[in-house]
Amino acid sequence: MKNLVLLIGNDINNISRGQSWKDLLQDVITFCHAGDCVQLDDKKPFPLLYEEIFLTASKNHKIRERDLKSFIAIKAAEIQGNSIHSAIRALRPAHILTTNYEFTLEGSTPLENTSLINEKFYSIFRRYRVGDTNYWHIHGDCLNPMSINLGFEHYGGQLQLMRNYVVSGTVYTSKEVPKPSLLRRIHAKEVYFHSWIDLFFTDDIHIFGLSLDFVETDLWWLLTYRARQKFHHKNVPVHNKIYYYIPEEYVAASKYKLDLLTANDVTIIALPGKDKLAYYESIVKGLGKTPQSSFHGCESR
């Protein structure tokens, strides 16, 4: 579909056979020789759990973060694609944003980084173009292990640069990077999609396969700031729509999060989700039609 923009998370990978996220965490703890000190606990926010694992390993075994993230990058690269990845590519979306580190969405490892600048650590401009689609790895990619966004400190740095880009302007030395803030460029009608962040203020975005836990502070800040611009500050026009897809079976238990998303001008679309493969097939099939009408009759908030 022309100009289709997707934001896709890790859950589509769970259809493929292989390690679960918990298995990966246990492998990371083993790699860091931290099994006697670190215990997995659902009450620990993951970015802080990562800091616990890394700092324990750094203190006790002098493990470098570069080595740890290289290990994680190798593990991520082992994830196999499935029929949903192929179906998404068949839509030929204009942009795919993903929090995933591997290249299953692309179908193969890209040969060229087409970002505005070559980012080693953060991911404001991290883009690969394959065919007619721009792929934005907003939390880093496994070709650049230090870019993989896992820890609390990394999230903080990413958010700082995101806010600069949107609100106050950038300080990059590259002449290719626009210096005025995104808000100023929207006013001047000079938005050229330098960054994936631009799309949150300009194009409809469909989010699926992403739990949007509250540890995703960068994305929650962006949703909140966009909503404030639309309803409160009104410094720039915000006419695009954002859709969040969720299995019907999760709606009741996720009411607290869905209420917050609704307050932030996100439209909720619930679909039958007992069969994970069928759930994602229904989303992709609907997106192959006109987005505004393809999910008519589904529960929305």
XYZ file of C-alpha atoms in Angstrom:
301
model
C 0.000 0.000 0.000
C 1.272 3.452 -0.910
C 2.730 5.410 2.013
C 1.961 2.658 4.555
C 3.953 3.133 7.775
C 4.355 0.310 10.303
C 5.932 0.082 13.750
C 6.646 -3.570 14.518
C 7.932 -5.255 17.661
C 9.435 -8.588 18.597
C 6.246 -10.624 19.000
C 6.097 -11.486 15.297
C 9.397 -13.331 15.858
C 7.728 -15.570 18.438
C 5.975 -17.417 15.619
C 9.384 -18.711 14.528
C 10.999 -21.598 16.306
C 13.916 -20.690 18.487
C 14.839 -19.081 21.761
C 12.326 -17.214 23.849
C 13.194 -13.833 25.342
C 13.591 -15.513 28.739
C 16.004 -18.049 27.219
C 18.071 -15.196 25.814
C 18.193 -13.463 29.197
C 19.380 -16.671 30.824
C 22.090 -17.030 28.169
C 23.184 -13.443 28.843
C 23.415 -14.143 32.582
C 25.468 -17.262 31.872
C 27.758 -15.368 29.490
C 28.338 -12.775 32.200
C 28.998 -15.404 34.905
C 26.324 -13.651 36.951
C 24.102 -16.604 37.801
C 25.001 -16.531 41.495
C 24.235 -12.821 41.795
C 21.400 -12.004 39.417
C 17.935 -13.537 39.563
C 15.299 -13.060 36.889
C 12.217 -11.401 38.320
C 9.235 -10.013 36.398
C 9.083 -7.136 38.869
C 12.432 -5.792 37.620
C 12.035 -3.361 34.697
C 14.168 -4.797 31.930
C 16.460 -1.775 31.343
C 17.379 -1.879 35.044
C 17.755 -5.682 34.981
C 20.204 -5.232 32.099
C 22.153 -2.715 34.178
C 22.208 -5.193 37.058
C 23.566 -7.941 34.809
C 26.163 -5.738 33.139
C 27.356 -3.920 36.256
C 27.658 -7.194 38.162
C 29.682 -8.690 35.306
C 31.806 -5.571 34.944
C 32.587 -5.437 38.649
C 33.225 -9.131 39.218
C 34.619 -10.339 35.913
C 35.778 -7.180 34.072
C 33.434 -7.931 31.173
C 33.256 -5.106 28.670
C 29.874 -3.925 27.431
C 31.077 -4.196 23.848
C 31.660 -7.927 24.346
C 28.284 -8.382 26.021
C 26.388 -6.561 23.276
C 28.341 -8.444 20.594
C 27.150 -11.673 22.198
C 23.552 -10.389 22.181
C 23.907 -9.296 18.533
C 25.028 -12.801 17.536
C 22.056 -14.317 19.349
C 19.639 -11.848 17.747
C 21.011 -12.583 14.284
C 20.066 -16.247 14.735
C 16.335 -15.432 14.716
C 14.662 -16.952 11.685
C 12.074 -15.243 9.530
C 8.571 -16.629 9.066
C 5.542 -16.194 6.826
C 4.474 -12.980 8.593
C 7.778 -11.287 7.768
C 7.253 -12.226 4.110
C 3.642 -11.034 4.133
C 4.682 -7.685 5.591
C 7.280 -7.225 2.849
C 4.633 -8.067 0.249
C 2.664 -5.001 1.398
C 5.588 -2.888 0.155
C 5.172 -0.302 2.909
C 6.938 3.012 2.523
C 8.417 2.779 6.022
C 8.888 0.026 8.581
C 9.981 1.115 12.043
C 11.087 -1.695 14.317
C 12.454 -2.178 17.815
C 14.001 -5.459 16.625
C 17.761 -5.716 16.199
C 17.911 -8.393 13.498
C 16.959 -8.167 9.806
C 14.152 -10.696 9.500
C 11.815 -7.953 8.303
C 14.174 -7.055 5.467
C 14.540 -10.735 4.556
C 18.320 -10.459 4.345
C 21.126 -8.392 5.812
C 21.193 -4.989 4.072
C 24.304 -4.190 2.085
C 24.236 -0.468 2.730
C 23.310 1.807 5.612
C 21.338 4.700 4.114
C 21.145 6.790 7.282
C 21.754 10.508 7.141
C 24.805 9.930 9.344
C 26.563 6.797 10.535
C 25.430 6.401 14.139
C 27.542 4.109 16.310
C 25.456 4.272 19.483
C 22.061 5.962 19.276
C 19.376 5.531 16.613
C 17.802 8.801 15.563
C 18.615 8.314 11.867
C 19.346 4.556 11.632
C 17.918 3.514 8.275
C 18.386 0.778 5.689
C 16.602 0.895 2.338
C 15.645 -2.387 0.688
C 13.598 -2.173 -2.485
C 11.003 0.568 -2.029
C 10.921 0.344 1.765
C 12.843 2.300 4.383
C 13.637 0.176 7.438
C 14.278 2.178 10.618
C 15.872 0.207 13.459
C 14.930 2.594 16.230
C 16.614 0.612 19.035
C 19.754 -0.341 17.161
C 20.755 -3.293 14.983
C 22.978 -6.342 15.268
C 25.467 -5.067 12.666
C 26.358 -2.370 15.188
C 26.331 -4.090 18.610
C 26.911 -0.924 20.630
C 23.733 0.554 19.131
C 21.566 -2.159 20.708
C 19.358 -0.306 23.171
C 18.926 -2.374 26.325
C 20.006 -0.517 29.434
C 18.576 2.362 31.419
C 21.498 4.633 30.533
C 21.099 3.959 26.823
C 17.373 4.729 26.959
C 18.175 8.005 28.726
C 20.674 9.064 26.080
C 18.319 8.128 23.249
C 15.513 10.144 24.784
C 17.781 13.161 25.238
C 18.689 13.184 21.540
C 15.082 12.593 20.506
C 13.886 15.589 22.492
C 16.643 17.759 21.044
C 15.669 16.690 17.535
C 11.984 17.512 18.082
C 12.049 20.522 20.407
C 15.328 22.443 20.564
C 17.319 21.432 17.484
C 20.366 19.270 16.870
C 24.063 19.772 17.554
C 25.489 17.269 15.060
C 28.532 18.495 13.148
C 27.377 16.921 9.882
C 26.009 19.430 7.378
C 23.486 16.801 6.279
C 21.636 16.892 9.594
C 19.105 19.731 9.875
C 19.930 22.087 12.741
C 16.430 23.563 13.352
C 14.066 21.523 15.492
C 11.406 19.342 13.898
C 8.751 21.735 15.206
C 10.346 24.638 13.351
C 10.675 22.586 10.180
C 7.027 21.526 10.331
C 6.116 25.216 10.607
C 8.286 25.973 7.589
C 6.964 22.905 5.721
C 10.495 21.532 5.448
C 10.058 17.956 6.687
C 12.074 15.564 4.534
C 11.930 12.417 6.688
C 15.503 12.592 7.903
C 14.505 10.568 10.949
C 11.863 7.996 11.898
C 10.686 10.541 14.472
C 9.297 12.753 11.683
C 6.709 10.121 10.827
C 5.018 10.403 14.229
C 3.916 13.929 13.321
C 3.143 13.462 9.635
C 1.929 9.964 8.654
C -0.538 7.400 9.925
C 1.310 4.670 11.832
C 0.141 1.117 12.528
C 1.730 -0.504 15.596
C 1.642 -4.261 16.156
C 3.756 -7.015 17.674
C 4.905 -4.479 20.254
C 3.828 -4.681 23.889
C 4.667 -1.005 24.483
C 5.643 -1.667 28.089
C 6.276 1.448 30.123
C 10.031 0.772 30.036
C 9.870 2.016 26.422
C 10.333 5.532 27.736
C 11.438 6.931 24.377
C 8.255 5.860 22.605
C 5.963 6.888 25.448
C 7.599 10.328 25.532
C 7.105 10.697 21.779
C 3.431 9.714 21.971
C 2.879 12.075 24.892
C 4.665 15.004 23.255
C 2.736 14.502 20.016
C -0.584 14.447 21.930
C 0.356 17.599 23.852
C 1.070 19.365 20.585
C -2.292 18.321 19.216
C -4.472 19.125 22.225
C -2.568 21.562 24.434
C 0.353 23.514 22.964
C -0.944 23.498 19.381
C 2.370 24.830 18.086
C 2.173 22.648 14.997
C -0.735 20.909 13.268
C -1.015 17.183 13.997
C -3.434 15.473 11.631
C -2.062 11.941 11.363
C -3.476 8.921 13.186
C -1.747 6.215 15.206
C -3.264 2.742 15.539
C -2.325 0.112 18.131
C -3.309 -3.516 17.492
C -3.903 -5.923 20.374
C -5.408 -9.423 20.713
C -8.958 -9.269 22.062
C -7.967 -11.702 24.800
C -5.523 -9.154 26.269
C -7.862 -6.147 26.289
C -9.305 -6.582 29.787
C -5.935 -7.199 31.451
C -4.354 -4.327 29.509
C -7.048 -1.738 30.257
C -4.611 0.424 32.273
C -2.274 0.705 29.287
C -5.015 1.099 26.702
C -6.518 3.957 28.710
C -3.163 5.740 28.609
C -2.756 5.118 24.899
C -6.244 6.470 24.247
C -5.430 9.611 26.238
C -2.395 9.994 23.987
C -4.540 9.992 20.830
C -3.860 6.367 19.870
C -6.710 4.349 18.363
C -6.983 0.805 19.733
C -7.912 -2.037 17.379
C -8.609 -5.427 18.964
C -8.701 -8.629 16.919
C -9.093 -12.306 17.834
C -5.681 -13.455 18.977
C -5.849 -16.989 20.347
C -4.015 -18.210 17.246
C -0.952 -15.971 16.986
C -0.290 -16.721 13.325
C -3.922 -16.090 12.344
C -3.921 -12.878 14.396
C -0.988 -11.397 12.509
C -2.309 -12.666 9.192
C -5.550 -10.773 9.848
C -3.625 -7.569 10.563
C -1.542 -7.855 7.407
C -4.598 -8.707 5.312
C -6.438 -5.674 6.680
C -3.486 -3.396 6.012
C -3.510 -4.547 2.418
C -6.846 -2.754 2.102
C -7.735 0.848 2.943
C -6.620 1.190 6.609
C -9.555 3.367 7.630
C -12.130 0.773 6.597
C -10.331 -2.557 6.690
C -10.954 -3.171 10.401
C -14.554 -1.950 10.507
C -16.444 -3.620 13.309
C -13.391 -4.496 15.420
C -13.421 -3.353 19.011
C -11.765 0.010 19.298
C -11.498 2.582 22.016
